[in-house]
Structure formats: C-alpha cells, structure tokens
C-alpha cells in the first residue's frame, strides 16, 4: 500500500505501517489523555495521562497486528502465501496471493483473527488482575483492562456476518460448504456487508446529529469503508471467476501469414493487406498477416 513504512518481518511477512495510522494514534492518545483517563483516575500529573494514552494506542496497534498476523500464519500453513500486513486507519489488511480454494480453508483463516483477539482479551484481563493483586496503581490496572476490553470488542465486531469481515467470511464458508457455489455464497455474504455498512452509516449520522459528532463521523467512515470493500470484493470475485473460464486461444489467430522483410511496402499492401485484412471483415475465419 502506498504511503506505508515497513517496520519488520515475521515469517517472511512484511509488517507495514500506513501513514494514516498516525491519525488514529493521535485520536486515541488525545481521547485517553484528555477524557477517559482523567475522568477515571483524577489527580495525576498531566504527562502520565499522555504516557498511558500513547501506551494504550500502541497496544491497540499491536493487538490489530497480532489479529492480522494470525490470519496470515494460518494462510501460510494452508499453502496460501502472504506478502504484507498493512496497519492503517481502519485496522489492518493482509495481502494474500490468492483466495482459499475450499470452504474449510476459508473458515480456518477467518476464525484465526477473532480467536487471537479473544486470547489477547484473556491475557490482558489476567494481567490486570495480577496488577491489582500486586498493588499496582489504579491507572495501570485500568489501562490493561481497557486494552483487554478493546480486544474483546475487536473480536465481536469482526464476527459480525458481514463480508469481507471475518464473520462474513465465516458465513461465506458455511454457505459455500452447504451449496457448493462460491459465487452464490459471496453474493449473500456481500449483501450482508452492504446492509451492515449502511447500518453503521445511519447509526453514525444519528449520533452525529444527536451531539456525539466525533463518534458519529467515525462510524460513518467505517460504514462507508465496509460497504465499498464489500462491493469491490464481490466484483473482483466475479471478474476472477469470469477470467478463469476464458482461454487465451479464444483471442489468438491460428493461421498467421508471414511476410518477408525484403518485400516492398507497395507489394505488402497490394498482395497481403488488401487480400487478408479486408477479407477479414467479411470472413471471420480469414487469416491475419504480421
């Protein structure tokens, strides 16, 4: 993806950070430092709010990365290569060489991400509990609990049966397995993606006009992104399906007339172009010359 910086590699998968992530990092840090943390943990120095706010943003980035990495590692294990994982403003996206060729692979890849997010929810919840047992400050416990909750929300949100989200891919895999028709399954899952996208857009507009402008606009953008990605994913699948049924021989000229390079242009026009090219308009099976 253009505008991305490669951070490092894991199992030959490039982890890239898109410049748009700076926006979400800034918004999360600001929201935490100026709103959530002071409201729940008052009387602390200002710099601590910003340190913990930035820390929460970084852990959220790592959570999204691990979510996408889980998809990618399962894909590679199933024989589908993954080149890059790009973290951007709306989350993360893995660049796979190809789509799964059967519903079981699709299902395994799809559930890997939410499974990782649920695992991280458990890990951060346990860490928050241990922090409280060891007498750590309330803000440390709160930050760990918050990151854990975000991972649970990430898992549940991605399990919504709206393609191309993880839940939509699970839905597609199930329909594909039952019907044996990938196109039909994708159409159903994509229609769910469209409806969910519109739902988020209308919900965001409602919140925006109700006074919660920031969250409202954010949901509008997420809904718009999901709707467009759902539609484009379905169209790409239709194009790929169409091209797999077309063979190059259908566009080739089998009976080709060759021309000696020593022949004059006048003779080429008179004895070849006139004879073959013009006849081709009348006879689709006439020969072409090169």
mmCIF file of C-alpha atoms in Angstrom:
data_model
loop_
_atom_site.group_PDB
_atom_site.id
_atom_site.type_symbol
_atom_site.label_atom_id
_atom_site.label_comp_id
_atom_site.label_asym_id
_atom_site.label_seq_id
_atom_site.Cartn_x
_atom_site.Cartn_y
_atom_site.Cartn_z
ATOM 1 C CA UNK A 1 0.000 0.000 0.000
ATOM 2 C CA UNK A 2 1.360 3.418 -0.953
ATOM 3 C CA UNK A 3 2.412 5.620 1.922
ATOM 4 C CA UNK A 4 3.429 2.656 4.090
ATOM 5 C CA UNK A 5 6.616 2.107 6.051
ATOM 6 C CA UNK A 6 7.968 -1.406 6.586
ATOM 7 C CA UNK A 7 8.585 -1.951 10.296
ATOM 8 C CA UNK A 8 9.907 -5.518 10.355
ATOM 9 C CA UNK A 9 9.320 -9.035 9.044
ATOM 10 C CA UNK A 10 7.741 -12.055 10.715
ATOM 11 C CA UNK A 11 7.880 -15.399 8.897
ATOM 12 C CA UNK A 12 8.719 -13.551 5.652
ATOM 13 C CA UNK A 13 5.652 -11.337 6.090
ATOM 14 C CA UNK A 14 6.372 -7.609 5.945
ATOM 15 C CA UNK A 15 4.622 -5.647 8.682
ATOM 16 C CA UNK A 16 3.868 -2.202 7.295
ATOM 17 C CA UNK A 17 2.509 0.913 8.957
ATOM 18 C CA UNK A 18 0.463 3.237 6.771
ATOM 19 C CA UNK A 19 0.740 6.966 7.330
ATOM 20 C CA UNK A 20 -2.998 7.133 8.037
ATOM 21 C CA UNK A 21 -2.409 5.266 11.297
ATOM 22 C CA UNK A 22 -0.871 8.449 12.696
ATOM 23 C CA UNK A 23 -4.382 9.902 12.670
ATOM 24 C CA UNK A 24 -5.913 7.119 14.748
ATOM 25 C CA UNK A 25 -2.881 7.030 17.065
ATOM 26 C CA UNK A 26 -3.269 10.756 17.723
ATOM 27 C CA UNK A 27 -7.026 10.482 18.246
ATOM 28 C CA UNK A 28 -6.712 7.570 20.674
ATOM 29 C CA UNK A 29 -3.895 9.208 22.627
ATOM 30 C CA UNK A 30 -5.772 12.504 22.842
ATOM 31 C CA UNK A 31 -9.034 10.817 23.792
ATOM 32 C CA UNK A 32 -7.353 8.813 26.537
ATOM 33 C CA UNK A 33 -5.208 11.666 27.881
ATOM 34 C CA UNK A 34 -7.891 14.340 27.868
ATOM 35 C CA UNK A 35 -11.032 12.339 28.562
ATOM 36 C CA UNK A 36 -11.111 8.733 29.712
ATOM 37 C CA UNK A 37 -8.039 8.615 31.963
ATOM 38 C CA UNK A 38 -8.527 11.937 33.843
ATOM 39 C CA UNK A 39 -12.210 11.133 34.347
ATOM 40 C CA UNK A 40 -11.489 7.715 35.846
ATOM 41 C CA UNK A 41 -8.128 8.375 37.509
ATOM 42 C CA UNK A 42 -8.055 12.008 38.661
ATOM 43 C CA UNK A 43 -5.302 13.942 40.440
ATOM 44 C CA UNK A 44 -2.423 12.553 38.387
ATOM 45 C CA UNK A 45 0.192 14.589 36.582
ATOM 46 C CA UNK A 46 -0.668 15.531 33.016
ATOM 47 C CA UNK A 47 2.292 13.750 31.440
ATOM 48 C CA UNK A 48 1.155 10.431 32.946
ATOM 49 C CA UNK A 49 -2.159 10.695 31.127
ATOM 50 C CA UNK A 50 -0.332 11.207 27.845
ATOM 51 C CA UNK A 51 2.146 8.385 28.522
ATOM 52 C CA UNK A 52 -0.625 5.928 29.322
ATOM 53 C CA UNK A 53 -2.776 7.252 26.482
ATOM 54 C CA UNK A 54 0.025 6.685 23.978
ATOM 55 C CA UNK A 55 0.744 3.297 25.546
ATOM 56 C CA UNK A 56 -2.867 2.212 25.111
ATOM 57 C CA UNK A 57 -2.730 3.330 21.462
ATOM 58 C CA UNK A 58 0.453 1.305 20.876
ATOM 59 C CA UNK A 59 -1.014 -1.814 22.494
ATOM 60 C CA UNK A 60 -4.106 -1.425 20.336
ATOM 61 C CA UNK A 61 -1.838 -1.291 17.284
ATOM 62 C CA UNK A 62 -0.064 -4.447 18.422
ATOM 63 C CA UNK A 63 -3.424 -6.128 19.016
ATOM 64 C CA UNK A 64 -4.566 -5.382 15.466
ATOM 65 C CA UNK A 65 -1.218 -6.588 14.136
ATOM 66 C CA UNK A 66 -1.493 -9.895 16.024
ATOM 67 C CA UNK A 67 -5.081 -10.278 14.808
ATOM 68 C CA UNK A 68 -3.976 -9.946 11.178
ATOM 69 C CA UNK A 69 -0.836 -11.988 11.755
ATOM 70 C CA UNK A 70 -2.987 -14.881 12.964
ATOM 71 C CA UNK A 71 -4.920 -14.818 9.690
ATOM 72 C CA UNK A 72 -1.662 -14.700 7.756
ATOM 73 C CA UNK A 73 0.138 -17.504 9.583
ATOM 74 C CA UNK A 74 -2.837 -19.829 9.178
ATOM 75 C CA UNK A 75 -2.975 -18.871 5.489
ATOM 76 C CA UNK A 76 0.689 -19.726 5.013
ATOM 77 C CA UNK A 77 0.214 -23.016 6.833
ATOM 78 C CA UNK A 78 -2.589 -23.857 4.399
ATOM 79 C CA UNK A 79 -0.392 -23.065 1.397
ATOM 80 C CA UNK A 80 -1.527 -19.502 0.682
ATOM 81 C CA UNK A 81 1.365 -17.064 0.723
ATOM 82 C CA UNK A 82 1.035 -13.672 2.395
ATOM 83 C CA UNK A 83 3.403 -10.875 1.412
ATOM 84 C CA UNK A 84 2.482 -7.986 3.685
ATOM 85 C CA UNK A 85 0.299 -6.874 6.559
ATOM 86 C CA UNK A 86 -0.539 -3.183 6.461
ATOM 87 C CA UNK A 87 -1.833 -1.387 9.542
ATOM 88 C CA UNK A 88 -3.891 1.662 8.631
ATOM 89 C CA UNK A 89 -6.614 3.931 9.948
ATOM 90 C CA UNK A 90 -9.409 1.334 9.704
ATOM 91 C CA UNK A 91 -7.406 -1.558 11.140
ATOM 92 C CA UNK A 92 -5.231 -3.974 9.218
ATOM 93 C CA UNK A 93 -5.206 -5.770 5.896
ATOM 94 C CA UNK A 94 -3.178 -8.774 4.757
ATOM 95 C CA UNK A 95 -2.083 -9.100 1.135
ATOM 96 C CA UNK A 96 -2.720 -12.723 0.198
ATOM 97 C CA UNK A 97 -1.511 -14.209 -3.083
ATOM 98 C CA UNK A 98 -4.838 -15.934 -3.658
ATOM 99 C CA UNK A 99 -8.194 -16.669 -2.106
ATOM 100 C CA UNK A 100 -8.795 -20.015 -0.352
ATOM 101 C CA UNK A 101 -9.852 -22.709 -2.813
ATOM 102 C CA UNK A 102 -12.241 -24.502 -0.462
ATOM 103 C CA UNK A 103 -14.602 -23.510 2.371
ATOM 104 C CA UNK A 104 -12.674 -25.326 5.098
ATOM 105 C CA UNK A 105 -9.564 -23.249 4.424
ATOM 106 C CA UNK A 106 -11.699 -20.118 4.324
ATOM 107 C CA UNK A 107 -13.227 -20.974 7.693
ATOM 108 C CA UNK A 108 -9.890 -21.721 9.358
ATOM 109 C CA UNK A 109 -8.330 -18.487 8.126
ATOM 110 C CA UNK A 110 -11.367 -16.399 9.058
ATOM 111 C CA UNK A 111 -11.676 -17.563 12.663
ATOM 112 C CA UNK A 112 -7.946 -17.226 13.387
ATOM 113 C CA UNK A 113 -8.131 -13.444 13.852
ATOM 114 C CA UNK A 114 -11.061 -13.311 16.301
ATOM 115 C CA UNK A 115 -9.555 -16.267 18.181
ATOM 116 C CA UNK A 116 -6.354 -14.271 18.682
ATOM 117 C CA UNK A 117 -8.321 -11.215 19.828
ATOM 118 C CA UNK A 118 -10.212 -13.298 22.394
ATOM 119 C CA UNK A 119 -6.914 -14.780 23.561
ATOM 120 C CA UNK A 120 -5.484 -11.264 23.999
ATOM 121 C CA UNK A 121 -8.596 -10.257 25.935
ATOM 122 C CA UNK A 122 -7.925 -13.103 28.360
ATOM 123 C CA UNK A 123 -4.215 -12.230 28.600
ATOM 124 C CA UNK A 124 -4.788 -8.543 29.364
ATOM 125 C CA UNK A 125 -7.590 -9.357 31.791
ATOM 126 C CA UNK A 126 -5.271 -11.712 33.680
ATOM 127 C CA UNK A 127 -2.515 -9.083 33.652
ATOM 128 C CA UNK A 128 -4.936 -6.506 35.050
ATOM 129 C CA UNK A 129 -5.921 -8.930 37.808
ATOM 130 C CA UNK A 130 -2.285 -9.676 38.644
ATOM 131 C CA UNK A 131 -1.532 -5.952 38.689
ATOM 132 C CA UNK A 132 -4.292 -5.417 41.229
ATOM 133 C CA UNK A 133 -3.022 -8.323 43.339
ATOM 134 C CA UNK A 134 0.482 -6.844 43.361
ATOM 135 C CA UNK A 135 -0.810 -3.439 44.407
ATOM 136 C CA UNK A 136 -0.069 -1.606 41.166
ATOM 137 C CA UNK A 137 -1.602 1.803 40.640
ATOM 138 C CA UNK A 138 -5.194 2.001 39.503
ATOM 139 C CA UNK A 139 -4.249 3.562 36.186
ATOM 140 C CA UNK A 140 -2.043 0.561 35.314
ATOM 141 C CA UNK A 141 -4.888 -1.821 36.086
ATOM 142 C CA UNK A 142 -7.306 0.358 34.160
ATOM 143 C CA UNK A 143 -5.073 0.587 31.089
ATOM 144 C CA UNK A 144 -4.622 -3.191 30.967
ATOM 145 C CA UNK A 145 -8.350 -3.776 31.406
ATOM 146 C CA UNK A 146 -9.127 -1.227 28.710
ATOM 147 C CA UNK A 147 -6.824 -2.872 26.157
ATOM 148 C CA UNK A 148 -8.339 -6.242 27.036
ATOM 149 C CA UNK A 149 -11.839 -4.875 26.500
ATOM 150 C CA UNK A 150 -10.818 -3.404 23.144
ATOM 151 C CA UNK A 151 -9.637 -6.844 22.030
ATOM 152 C CA UNK A 152 -12.958 -8.385 23.029
ATOM 153 C CA UNK A 153 -14.812 -5.677 21.100
ATOM 154 C CA UNK A 154 -12.495 -6.247 18.124
ATOM 155 C CA UNK A 155 -13.294 -9.967 18.166
ATOM 156 C CA UNK A 156 -17.054 -9.470 18.443
ATOM 157 C CA UNK A 157 -17.124 -6.713 15.827
ATOM 158 C CA UNK A 158 -15.174 -8.819 13.346
ATOM 159 C CA UNK A 159 -17.515 -11.766 13.904
ATOM 160 C CA UNK A 160 -20.474 -9.802 12.547
ATOM 161 C CA UNK A 161 -21.552 -11.837 9.475
ATOM 162 C CA UNK A 162 -20.798 -9.057 7.009
ATOM 163 C CA UNK A 163 -18.348 -9.748 4.185
ATOM 164 C CA UNK A 164 -15.423 -9.066 3.923
ATOM 165 C CA UNK A 165 -15.136 -9.008 7.715
ATOM 166 C CA UNK A 166 -14.146 -12.233 9.446
ATOM 167 C CA UNK A 167 -17.720 -13.096 10.349
ATOM 168 C CA UNK A 168 -18.744 -12.522 6.744
ATOM 169 C CA UNK A 169 -16.038 -14.906 5.590
ATOM 170 C CA UNK A 170 -17.257 -17.474 8.104
ATOM 171 C CA UNK A 171 -20.772 -17.041 6.714
ATOM 172 C CA UNK A 172 -19.474 -17.392 3.158
ATOM 173 C CA UNK A 173 -17.543 -20.531 4.075
ATOM 174 C CA UNK A 174 -20.640 -22.124 5.619
ATOM 175 C CA UNK A 175 -22.886 -21.299 2.638
ATOM 176 C CA UNK A 176 -20.136 -22.346 0.234
ATOM 177 C CA UNK A 177 -19.794 -25.677 2.041
ATOM 178 C CA UNK A 178 -23.557 -26.290 2.014
ATOM 179 C CA UNK A 179 -24.335 -25.093 -1.525
ATOM 180 C CA UNK A 180 -21.026 -25.802 -3.207
ATOM 181 C CA UNK A 181 -21.294 -22.457 -5.005
ATOM 182 C CA UNK A 182 -18.691 -19.798 -4.171
ATOM 183 C CA UNK A 183 -20.367 -17.099 -6.263
ATOM 184 C CA UNK A 184 -23.719 -17.585 -4.557
ATOM 185 C CA UNK A 185 -22.084 -17.653 -1.122
ATOM 186 C CA UNK A 186 -20.133 -14.473 -1.840
ATOM 187 C CA UNK A 187 -23.246 -12.694 -3.091
ATOM 188 C CA UNK A 188 -25.132 -13.488 0.119
ATOM 189 C CA UNK A 189 -22.217 -12.545 2.376
ATOM 190 C CA UNK A 190 -21.570 -9.341 0.404
ATOM 191 C CA UNK A 191 -25.205 -8.297 0.665
ATOM 192 C CA UNK A 192 -24.863 -8.662 4.432
ATOM 193 C CA UNK A 193 -21.763 -6.480 4.233
ATOM 194 C CA UNK A 194 -23.709 -3.828 2.332
ATOM 195 C CA UNK A 195 -26.517 -3.837 4.881
ATOM 196 C CA UNK A 196 -24.119 -3.658 7.811
ATOM 197 C CA UNK A 197 -22.228 -0.813 6.154
ATOM 198 C CA UNK A 198 -25.442 1.166 5.657
ATOM 199 C CA UNK A 199 -26.450 0.403 9.244
ATOM 200 C CA UNK A 200 -23.200 1.893 10.558
ATOM 201 C CA UNK A 201 -23.565 4.929 8.296
ATOM 202 C CA UNK A 202 -27.104 5.662 9.501
ATOM 203 C CA UNK A 203 -26.110 4.978 13.109
ATOM 204 C CA UNK A 204 -23.195 7.364 12.768
ATOM 205 C CA UNK A 205 -25.402 10.061 11.266
ATOM 206 C CA UNK A 206 -27.882 9.634 14.108
ATOM 207 C CA UNK A 207 -25.127 10.003 16.704
ATOM 208 C CA UNK A 208 -23.628 12.981 14.890
ATOM 209 C CA UNK A 209 -26.944 14.843 14.803
ATOM 210 C CA UNK A 210 -27.579 13.855 18.428
ATOM 211 C CA UNK A 211 -24.434 15.647 19.546
ATOM 212 C CA UNK A 212 -21.807 12.896 19.501
ATOM 213 C CA UNK A 213 -20.139 14.286 16.389
ATOM 214 C CA UNK A 214 -16.731 12.601 16.630
ATOM 215 C CA UNK A 215 -18.019 9.051 17.151
ATOM 216 C CA UNK A 216 -20.801 9.666 14.655
ATOM 217 C CA UNK A 217 -18.421 10.709 11.883
ATOM 218 C CA UNK A 218 -16.117 7.819 12.740
ATOM 219 C CA UNK A 219 -18.939 5.290 12.358
ATOM 220 C CA UNK A 220 -19.980 6.880 9.065
ATOM 221 C CA UNK A 221 -16.462 6.387 7.710
ATOM 222 C CA UNK A 222 -16.276 2.794 8.967
ATOM 223 C CA UNK A 223 -19.666 2.001 7.425
ATOM 224 C CA UNK A 224 -18.663 3.591 4.135
ATOM 225 C CA UNK A 225 -15.398 1.625 4.140
ATOM 226 C CA UNK A 226 -17.117 -1.713 4.834
ATOM 227 C CA UNK A 227 -19.815 -1.097 2.217
ATOM 228 C CA UNK A 228 -17.324 -0.203 -0.502
ATOM 229 C CA UNK A 229 -14.952 -3.020 0.380
ATOM 230 C CA UNK A 230 -17.831 -5.495 0.334
ATOM 231 C CA UNK A 231 -18.977 -4.366 -3.107
ATOM 232 C CA UNK A 232 -15.475 -4.276 -4.598
ATOM 233 C CA UNK A 233 -14.613 -7.701 -3.161
ATOM 234 C CA UNK A 234 -17.690 -9.221 -4.782
ATOM 235 C CA UNK A 235 -16.970 -7.542 -8.119
ATOM 236 C CA UNK A 236 -13.350 -8.728 -8.032
ATOM 237 C CA UNK A 237 -14.516 -12.266 -7.373
ATOM 238 C CA UNK A 238 -16.891 -12.095 -10.348
ATOM 239 C CA UNK A 239 -14.088 -10.815 -12.571
ATOM 240 C CA UNK A 240 -11.713 -13.553 -11.452
ATOM 241 C CA UNK A 241 -14.406 -16.161 -11.972
ATOM 242 C CA UNK A 242 -15.074 -14.858 -15.472
ATOM 243 C CA UNK A 243 -11.401 -14.809 -16.468
ATOM 244 C CA UNK A 244 -10.825 -18.367 -15.263
ATOM 245 C CA UNK A 245 -13.412 -19.523 -17.814
ATOM 246 C CA UNK A 246 -11.793 -17.691 -20.740
ATOM 247 C CA UNK A 247 -8.827 -19.252 -22.532
ATOM 248 C CA UNK A 248 -6.201 -17.311 -24.435
ATOM 249 C CA UNK A 249 -6.796 -19.413 -27.551
ATOM 250 C CA UNK A 250 -10.119 -17.643 -27.963
ATOM 251 C CA UNK A 251 -8.222 -14.441 -28.778
ATOM 252 C CA UNK A 252 -5.411 -15.920 -30.845
ATOM 253 C CA UNK A 253 -5.126 -16.002 -34.630
ATOM 254 C CA UNK A 254 -4.143 -19.529 -35.520
ATOM 255 C CA UNK A 255 -3.479 -19.201 -39.269
ATOM 256 C CA UNK A 256 -0.962 -16.360 -39.485
ATOM 257 C CA UNK A 257 0.599 -15.212 -42.770
ATOM 258 C CA UNK A 258 4.240 -14.182 -42.500
ATOM 259 C CA UNK A 259 5.844 -11.509 -44.679
ATOM 260 C CA UNK A 260 9.423 -11.453 -45.891
ATOM 261 C CA UNK A 261 11.260 -8.361 -44.736
ATOM 262 C CA UNK A 262 12.688 -7.723 -48.215
ATOM 263 C CA UNK A 263 9.238 -7.170 -49.784
ATOM 264 C CA UNK A 264 8.360 -3.580 -50.646
ATOM 265 C CA UNK A 265 5.614 -1.749 -48.806
ATOM 266 C CA UNK A 266 3.613 -1.358 -52.024
ATOM 267 C CA UNK A 267 3.647 -5.104 -52.591
ATOM 268 C CA UNK A 268 2.717 -5.806 -48.978
ATOM 269 C CA UNK A 269 -0.313 -3.546 -49.242
ATOM 270 C CA UNK A 270 -1.400 -4.928 -52.602
ATOM 271 C CA UNK A 271 -0.761 -8.640 -52.081
ATOM 272 C CA UNK A 272 -1.219 -9.048 -48.340
ATOM 273 C CA UNK A 273 -3.160 -6.264 -46.615
ATOM 274 C CA UNK A 274 -5.788 -5.986 -49.318
ATOM 275 C CA UNK A 275 -6.059 -9.724 -49.653
ATOM 276 C CA UNK A 276 -6.270 -10.736 -45.998
ATOM 277 C CA UNK A 277 -7.153 -7.797 -43.788
ATOM 278 C CA UNK A 278 -10.079 -6.524 -45.834
ATOM 279 C CA UNK A 279 -11.444 -10.013 -46.326
ATOM 280 C CA UNK A 280 -11.433 -10.488 -42.571
ATOM 281 C CA UNK A 281 -14.351 -8.099 -42.258
ATOM 282 C CA UNK A 282 -16.405 -10.423 -44.422
ATOM 283 C CA UNK A 283 -14.931 -13.703 -43.306
ATOM 284 C CA UNK A 284 -14.174 -14.026 -39.582
ATOM 285 C CA UNK A 285 -12.065 -17.099 -40.320
ATOM 286 C CA UNK A 286 -9.736 -15.404 -42.813
ATOM 287 C CA UNK A 287 -6.084 -15.045 -41.929
ATOM 288 C CA UNK A 288 -4.153 -12.110 -40.496
ATOM 289 C CA UNK A 289 -0.694 -11.130 -41.602
ATOM 290 C CA UNK A 290 2.164 -9.788 -39.494
#
